[in-house]
Coordinates of C-alpha atoms in Angstrom, one line a residue:
M744 CA 118.1 34.9 91.6
D745 CA 121.4 37.1 91.4
R746 CA 119.2 39.9 92.9
V747 CA 118.3 37.4 95.9
C748 CA 121.8 36.7 96.4
A749 CA 122.7 40.4 96.5
I750 CA 120.0 41.2 99.2
V751 CA 121.0 38.3 101.3
A752 CA 125.0 39.4 101.1
S753 CA 123.9 43.0 101.9
F754 CA 122.3 41.7 105.1
Q755 CA 125.0 39.0 106.1
A756 CA 127.5 42.1 106.6
R757 CA 125.3 43.4 109.3
S758 CA 124.2 40.4 111.3
P759 CA 124.2 36.7 110.1
R760 CA 121.1 36.0 112.0
V761 CA 119.1 38.7 110.0
A762 CA 120.6 37.3 106.8
F763 CA 119.3 33.8 107.7
L764 CA 115.9 35.3 108.3
V765 CA 115.8 37.4 105.0
A766 CA 116.9 34.2 103.1
M767 CA 114.1 32.2 104.6
L768 CA 111.6 35.0 103.7
L769 CA 112.7 35.3 100.2
G770 CA 112.9 31.7 99.5
F771 CA 109.4 31.2 100.9
T772 CA 108.0 33.7 98.8
A773 CA 110.0 32.3 95.8
S774 CA 108.3 28.9 96.3
I775 CA 105.1 30.7 96.4
V776 CA 105.5 32.3 92.9
M777 CA 107.3 29.8 91.0
P778 CA 104.6 27.2 90.4
S779 CA 102.4 29.6 88.8
V780 CA 104.9 30.4 86.0
P781 CA 104.9 27.1 83.9
A782 CA 101.2 27.2 83.9
A783 CA 101.1 30.6 82.5
G784 CA 102.0 29.4 79.0
L785 CA 99.2 26.9 78.8
E786 CA 96.6 27.9 76.2
V787 CA 94.1 25.6 74.6
S788 CA 91.6 26.7 71.7
F789 CA 88.4 24.8 71.1
D790 CA 86.3 24.7 67.9
V791 CA 83.1 23.1 67.0
T792 CA 80.8 22.7 64.2
P793 CA 78.5 25.7 63.9
S794 CA 75.4 23.8 62.7
V795 CA 74.5 20.1 62.8
A796 CA 72.2 17.9 60.7
C797 CA 70.0 15.8 63.3
R798 CA 68.3 12.5 62.4
D799 CA 64.8 11.2 63.6
V800 CA 65.8 7.9 65.8
T801 CA 62.0 7.5 67.3
T802 CA 61.5 3.9 68.0
D803 CA 58.0 2.3 67.7
E804 CA 57.9 1.7 71.4
F805 CA 58.5 5.4 72.1
A806 CA 56.1 6.6 69.4
K807 CA 53.2 4.6 71.0
A808 CA 54.0 5.7 74.5
N809 CA 54.6 9.5 73.6
P810 CA 52.6 10.1 70.2
D811 CA 53.3 14.0 70.5
E812 CA 57.0 13.8 70.8
R813 CA 59.8 12.1 68.8
L814 CA 63.5 11.4 69.6
V815 CA 66.2 13.3 67.7
E816 CA 70.0 12.3 67.5
A817 CA 72.8 14.9 67.1
R818 CA 76.3 14.3 66.7
I819 CA 78.4 17.2 67.5
E820 CA 82.1 17.1 66.9
V821 CA 84.5 19.3 69.1
S822 CA 88.1 20.1 68.3
S823 CA 90.7 21.3 70.8
L824 CA 94.3 22.5 70.2
L825 CA 97.1 23.0 72.8
R826 CA 98.7 26.0 71.6
G827 CA 101.1 26.5 74.3
G828 CA 102.4 24.3 77.3
K829 CA 102.5 20.6 77.7
E830 CA 99.6 18.4 77.9
E831 CA 100.9 16.4 80.9
A832 CA 100.3 19.8 82.7
L833 CA 96.5 19.6 81.8
L834 CA 94.1 18.0 84.3
E835 CA 91.0 17.7 82.2
Y836 CA 88.6 19.0 79.7
F837 CA 85.1 19.9 80.7
Y838 CA 82.3 20.2 78.0
R839 CA 78.8 21.1 78.6
F840 CA 75.7 21.3 76.2
D841 CA 72.8 23.4 77.4
S842 CA 69.4 24.0 76.0
P843 CA 68.9 27.6 76.9
R844 CA 65.0 27.6 76.7
R845 CA 64.8 24.0 78.2
T846 CA 63.0 23.0 75.2
L847 CA 65.2 19.8 74.4
R848 CA 65.5 16.8 77.1
I849 CA 68.5 14.7 76.9
V850 CA 67.6 10.9 77.2
E851 CA 70.8 9.3 75.9
Y852 CA 74.4 10.6 75.4
S853 CA 77.8 9.2 74.4
P854 CA 80.7 9.0 75.5
Q855 CA 79.5 7.4 79.0
T856 CA 81.5 7.1 81.9
T857 CA 84.7 5.2 81.2
L858 CA 87.5 3.8 83.4
A859 CA 90.9 3.3 82.1
S860 CA 94.3 1.8 83.7
D861 CA 98.0 2.3 82.9
M862 CA 98.5 -1.4 83.2
A863 CA 97.6 -3.9 80.6
G864 CA 95.9 -6.7 82.5
N865 CA 95.3 -7.9 86.2
V866 CA 97.7 -7.6 88.9
T867 CA 98.9 -11.0 90.1
I868 CA 100.0 -11.1 93.9
E869 CA 101.7 -14.5 95.2
N870 CA 102.4 -15.0 98.9
K871 CA 104.9 -18.0 99.8
Q872 CA 105.5 -19.2 103.3
E873 CA 108.5 -21.7 104.0
A874 CA 109.2 -23.7 107.5
T875 CA 112.2 -25.9 107.8
R876 CA 113.4 -27.7 110.9
G877 CA 116.7 -29.9 110.9
L878 CA 119.4 -31.7 113.3
G879 CA 122.9 -32.6 112.5
M880 CA 126.0 -33.8 114.0
T881 CA 129.6 -34.4 112.7
V882 CA 132.7 -36.2 114.7
A883 CA 136.1 -36.1 113.3
A884 CA 139.6 -37.4 114.6
P885 CA 142.5 -35.0 115.2
L886 CA 144.8 -34.0 112.4
D887 CA 147.8 -35.8 113.8
W888 CA 146.2 -39.2 114.1
P889 CA 147.2 -41.6 111.7
V890 CA 143.6 -42.8 111.1
K891 CA 140.7 -40.5 110.5
F892 CA 137.2 -41.2 111.1
G893 CA 134.0 -39.1 110.9
T894 CA 130.2 -39.5 111.6
S895 CA 127.4 -37.3 110.9
G896 CA 123.6 -37.3 111.1
E897 CA 120.7 -35.0 110.1
L898 CA 116.9 -34.8 110.8
G899 CA 114.9 -32.3 109.0
A900 CA 111.4 -31.2 107.9
K901 CA 110.4 -28.9 105.3
T902 CA 106.8 -27.2 104.7
L903 CA 106.0 -24.8 101.7
A904 CA 102.7 -22.9 101.5
S905 CA 101.9 -20.6 98.3
T906 CA 98.9 -18.3 97.9
R907 CA 98.3 -16.7 94.5
Y908 CA 95.4 -14.3 93.3
E909 CA 94.8 -11.7 90.7
L910 CA 93.4 -8.2 91.4
V911 CA 91.7 -5.9 89.0
P912 CA 94.4 -3.1 88.0
P913 CA 93.5 0.2 89.9
M914 CA 91.3 2.3 87.6
I915 CA 90.9 6.0 86.8
A916 CA 87.9 7.8 85.2
A917 CA 89.3 8.9 81.6
A918 CA 85.7 9.9 80.8
A919 CA 82.9 10.8 83.0
S920 CA 79.3 12.2 81.8
G921 CA 76.0 12.9 83.1
T922 CA 72.8 15.1 83.0
L923 CA 71.8 18.5 84.8
D924 CA 69.5 20.9 85.0
R925 CA 66.7 17.9 85.2
G926 CA 67.9 16.7 81.8
H927 CA 68.3 20.1 79.9
S928 CA 71.9 19.9 80.2
V929 CA 74.6 17.1 79.8
Y930 CA 78.2 17.3 80.5
F931 CA 81.4 15.3 79.4
K932 CA 84.6 15.4 81.6
L933 CA 87.6 14.0 79.9
R934 CA 91.1 13.1 81.2
S935 CA 94.2 12.0 79.6
S936 CA 95.8 8.7 80.0
R937 CA 98.5 6.5 78.3
S938 CA 95.8 5.2 75.9
T939 CA 94.0 8.4 75.2
S940 CA 94.9 11.9 74.4
L941 CA 92.9 15.3 75.2
E942 CA 93.8 16.8 72.0
G943 CA 92.1 16.5 68.6
A944 CA 88.5 16.1 67.6
K945 CA 86.1 14.2 69.8
S946 CA 82.7 13.2 68.8
F947 CA 79.6 13.8 71.2
T948 CA 76.3 12.2 70.4
L949 CA 73.4 13.6 72.2
V950 CA 69.5 12.0 71.9
F951 CA 66.9 14.3 73.1
R952 CA 63.0 14.6 73.2
A953 CA 61.4 16.9 71.1
D954 CA 57.7 17.7 70.0
A955 CA 56.6 15.7 67.0
S956 CA 56.7 18.7 64.6
W957 CA 60.2 19.9 65.9
R958 CA 62.5 21.2 63.0
A959 CA 65.3 23.3 64.6
D960 CA 66.7 24.7 67.6
Y961 CA 70.1 25.5 69.0
V962 CA 72.0 24.6 72.1
H963 CA 75.1 26.4 74.0
L964 CA 78.4 24.6 74.3
T965 CA 80.6 25.5 77.1
C966 CA 84.4 24.2 76.7
T967 CA 86.7 24.5 79.7
A968 CA 90.4 23.2 79.9
S969 CA 91.9 23.1 83.7
R970 CA 95.0 22.4 85.4
A971 CA 96.0 21.4 88.8
A972 CA 97.6 24.4 90.6
K973 CA 100.2 22.9 93.1
G974 CA 100.4 24.8 96.6
L975 CA 103.1 24.4 98.8
F976 CA 101.4 21.4 100.5
G977 CA 99.3 18.6 99.2
P978 CA 95.9 19.3 100.7
L979 CA 96.1 23.0 99.2
D980 CA 96.3 21.9 95.7
E981 CA 93.4 23.0 93.8
Q982 CA 92.0 23.0 90.2
T983 CA 92.3 26.1 88.1
V984 CA 90.9 27.0 84.7
C985 CA 93.3 28.1 82.1
S986 CA 91.2 28.2 78.7
R987 CA 87.3 28.7 78.4
E988 CA 85.2 29.3 75.4
R989 CA 81.5 29.3 74.7
F990 CA 79.7 28.5 71.2
V991 CA 76.1 28.3 69.8
V992 CA 75.5 25.2 67.9
A993 CA 72.6 25.5 65.5
L994 CA 70.4 22.1 65.2
Y995 CA 68.1 21.2 62.3
V996 CA 66.4 18.0 61.0
Q997 CA 68.2 16.4 58.3
G998 CA 66.7 16.6 54.7
D999 CA 64.9 19.9 56.0
A1000 CA 66.0 22.8 53.6
A1001 CA 64.1 25.6 55.2
A1002 CA 65.5 24.5 58.6
K1003 CA 69.0 24.5 57.4
A1004 CA 68.7 27.7 55.6
A1005 CA 67.5 29.2 59.0
A1006 CA 70.5 27.6 61.0
E1007 CA 73.0 28.8 58.4
R1008 CA 71.5 32.3 58.9
L1009 CA 72.0 32.0 62.6
V1010 CA 75.6 31.2 62.2
R1011 CA 76.3 33.9 59.4
A1012 CA 74.5 36.4 62.1
E1013 CA 76.6 35.4 65.0
S1014 CA 79.7 35.7 63.2
E1015 CA 79.0 39.0 62.0
L1016 CA 78.0 40.0 65.4
L1017 CA 81.1 39.1 66.9
K1018 CA 83.2 40.5 64.3
T1019 CA 81.4 44.0 64.7
I1020 CA 82.0 44.0 68.3
S1021 CA 85.6 43.3 67.8
V1022 CA 85.9 46.1 65.3
N1023 CA 84.2 48.5 67.7
R1024 CA 86.2 47.4 70.8
R1025 CA 87.8 50.8 71.5
A1026 CA 84.4 52.6 70.8
L1027 CA 82.8 50.4 73.1
E1028 CA 85.2 51.1 75.8
K1029 CA 85.2 54.7 75.5
R1030 CA 81.3 54.9 75.6
F1031 CA 81.1 53.1 78.9
H1032 CA 84.2 54.5 80.5
P1033 CA 84.6 58.0 78.8
T1034 CA 87.0 59.5 80.9
L1035 CA 90.1 58.2 83.0
V1036 CA 88.0 58.4 86.4
H1037 CA 85.7 56.0 84.8
R1038 CA 88.4 53.6 84.1
F1039 CA 90.1 53.8 87.1
G1040 CA 87.0 53.0 88.9
A1041 CA 86.1 50.2 86.8
L1042 CA 89.3 48.5 87.9
F1043 CA 88.0 47.9 91.4
D1044 CA 84.9 46.5 89.9
G1045 CA 86.8 43.5 88.5
G1046 CA 88.1 45.2 85.4
A1047 CA 85.1 45.9 83.7
S1048 CA 86.6 48.4 81.3
V1049 CA 88.8 45.6 79.9
A1050 CA 85.9 43.2 79.4
V1051 CA 83.2 45.5 78.2
P1052 CA 83.3 44.1 74.6
D1053 CA 83.0 40.5 75.8
N1054 CA 80.5 41.2 78.2
V1055 CA 78.4 42.8 75.1
A1056 CA 78.6 39.6 73.3
D1057 CA 77.9 37.3 76.3
A1058 CA 74.8 39.5 77.2
V1059 CA 73.4 39.2 73.4
V1060 CA 74.4 35.5 72.7
Y1061 CA 74.3 33.9 76.1
G1062 CA 72.2 36.1 78.1
A1063 CA 75.0 36.8 80.5
K1064 CA 74.8 39.6 83.4
I1065 CA 76.6 42.8 82.2
P1066 CA 78.0 45.7 84.4
D1067 CA 75.6 48.2 83.2
E1068 CA 71.7 47.4 83.0
D1069 CA 71.7 49.9 80.1
I1070 CA 74.5 48.4 78.2
L1071 CA 72.4 47.3 75.4
D1072 CA 70.2 50.3 75.5
V1073 CA 71.8 53.4 74.6
R1074 CA 75.7 53.0 74.4
L1075 CA 76.1 50.7 71.6
P1076 CA 77.3 52.0 68.3
A1077 CA 75.1 51.8 65.3
D1078 CA 76.9 49.2 63.6
V1079 CA 76.8 47.0 66.9
R1080 CA 73.1 47.8 67.3
Q1081 CA 72.3 46.7 63.9
A1082 CA 74.2 43.3 64.2
V1083 CA 72.4 42.8 67.6
V1084 CA 69.1 43.3 65.8
R1085 CA 70.1 40.9 62.9
Y1086 CA 71.5 38.3 65.2
T1087 CA 68.1 38.4 67.5
V1088 CA 65.8 38.2 64.4
A1089 CA 67.9 35.3 63.1
R1090 CA 67.8 33.4 66.4
R1091 CA 64.1 34.2 66.9
A1092 CA 63.7 32.8 63.3
L1093 CA 65.3 29.6 64.0
S1094 CA 63.7 29.1 67.3
S1095 CA 60.4 29.3 65.8
L1096 CA 60.9 26.1 64.0
R1097 CA 61.2 24.1 67.1
D1098 CA 57.4 24.0 67.1
G1099 CA 57.2 23.2 63.4
K1100 CA 56.2 26.8 62.5
A1101 CA 57.6 29.2 60.1
S1102 CA 58.8 32.4 61.1
G1103 CA 57.2 35.5 59.6
E1104 CA 59.4 38.1 60.8
T1105 CA 60.9 40.8 58.5
P1106 CA 64.6 42.1 58.8
G1107 CA 63.1 45.5 59.5
E1108 CA 61.4 44.3 62.9
G1109 CA 63.3 45.2 66.4
P1110 CA 64.5 42.5 68.4
A1111 CA 62.1 43.6 71.1
E1112 CA 59.2 42.8 69.0
A1113 CA 60.9 39.8 67.2
S1114 CA 61.9 38.1 70.5
G1115 CA 58.8 36.7 72.7
E1116 CA 61.0 33.7 73.9
A1117 CA 60.0 32.7 77.5
S1118 CA 63.4 31.8 79.0
T1119 CA 66.2 33.0 81.2
E1120 CA 67.7 34.8 78.2
K1121 CA 66.9 38.2 77.9
P1122 CA 69.2 40.2 75.7
A1123 CA 66.7 40.2 72.9
E1124 CA 64.4 42.3 74.8
M1125 CA 67.3 44.8 76.0
P1126 CA 68.7 46.4 72.5
K1127 CA 66.8 49.1 71.1
V1128 CA 67.4 50.6 67.6
Q1129 CA 67.4 54.3 68.0

């Protein structure tokens, strides 16, 4: 601010008009930049139970109508922690559960769409109308008269009308939910209110249809925290993302020891993969951008040089697109390639249980042979052990 005043003062000595224009320009620039400063401190961390035991909730009616299917319920707890900023600055949390191979179809989910209000009860409105008519007269003698006399008269009419009624208090959507992708995905949108908080643990219940021999599978969870970015004018306000995390949640039938072991194996393999990628972050960056020219060129491609390790993890775990098509072919360090193989084999072993089959893979199998999954995810076919 002192620097702005100094600039204006230097121009004021030359011309008052120029100083006025400079002050307006600097003030306009500051009004654009300043709203984004408080939001920079917003930071939200998410966490979820990595593996969940599911129970069979098939009804007799559903079993008679669908003898080859069953209903399975999964209760998944997701936690959030606000590490920086204030909760009032947050607009909403958005959670999305996806079945990447479209093997699970959501039929019921909770929480459902919920409306909330800041008012405790209904709003009472009362209208009153009053009409009055009157006539009056007073006669008094002068003050110097020895005798005083007076007379008065009044004629009036009064009408009072009152109307009283109650309105439902204004409501806002504290929670909204629904299905996507023809029922293979479900979303939950949560907003804070005076009676609820975004922070803390939230429980989500998913009931999905699966084959009668279903034993295990997994879903992808995307957690997003957003805020309202205020512009110079109200209509220009928009919603921006301040935090976003993704997780793999392994599902298995309650009481099935083999399915539980396969789910825990996937959890360990994913943790090992992410840890290995983090340890080899600098090696990955050097392999993909060995020279300063490569790094400088990557900056014009959306900062790919900085996001290379994250892109490797997203490509392997979630099947995301990557800057280089050969990213998982020849440029991965040996430790990362081995972690990719172990994760791919563990995922394939768990996926084979969704049809009630046991996996016959061995740890020595490469991911290309161990992954015959027909889905949009292709990272399992890309890495090659060399």
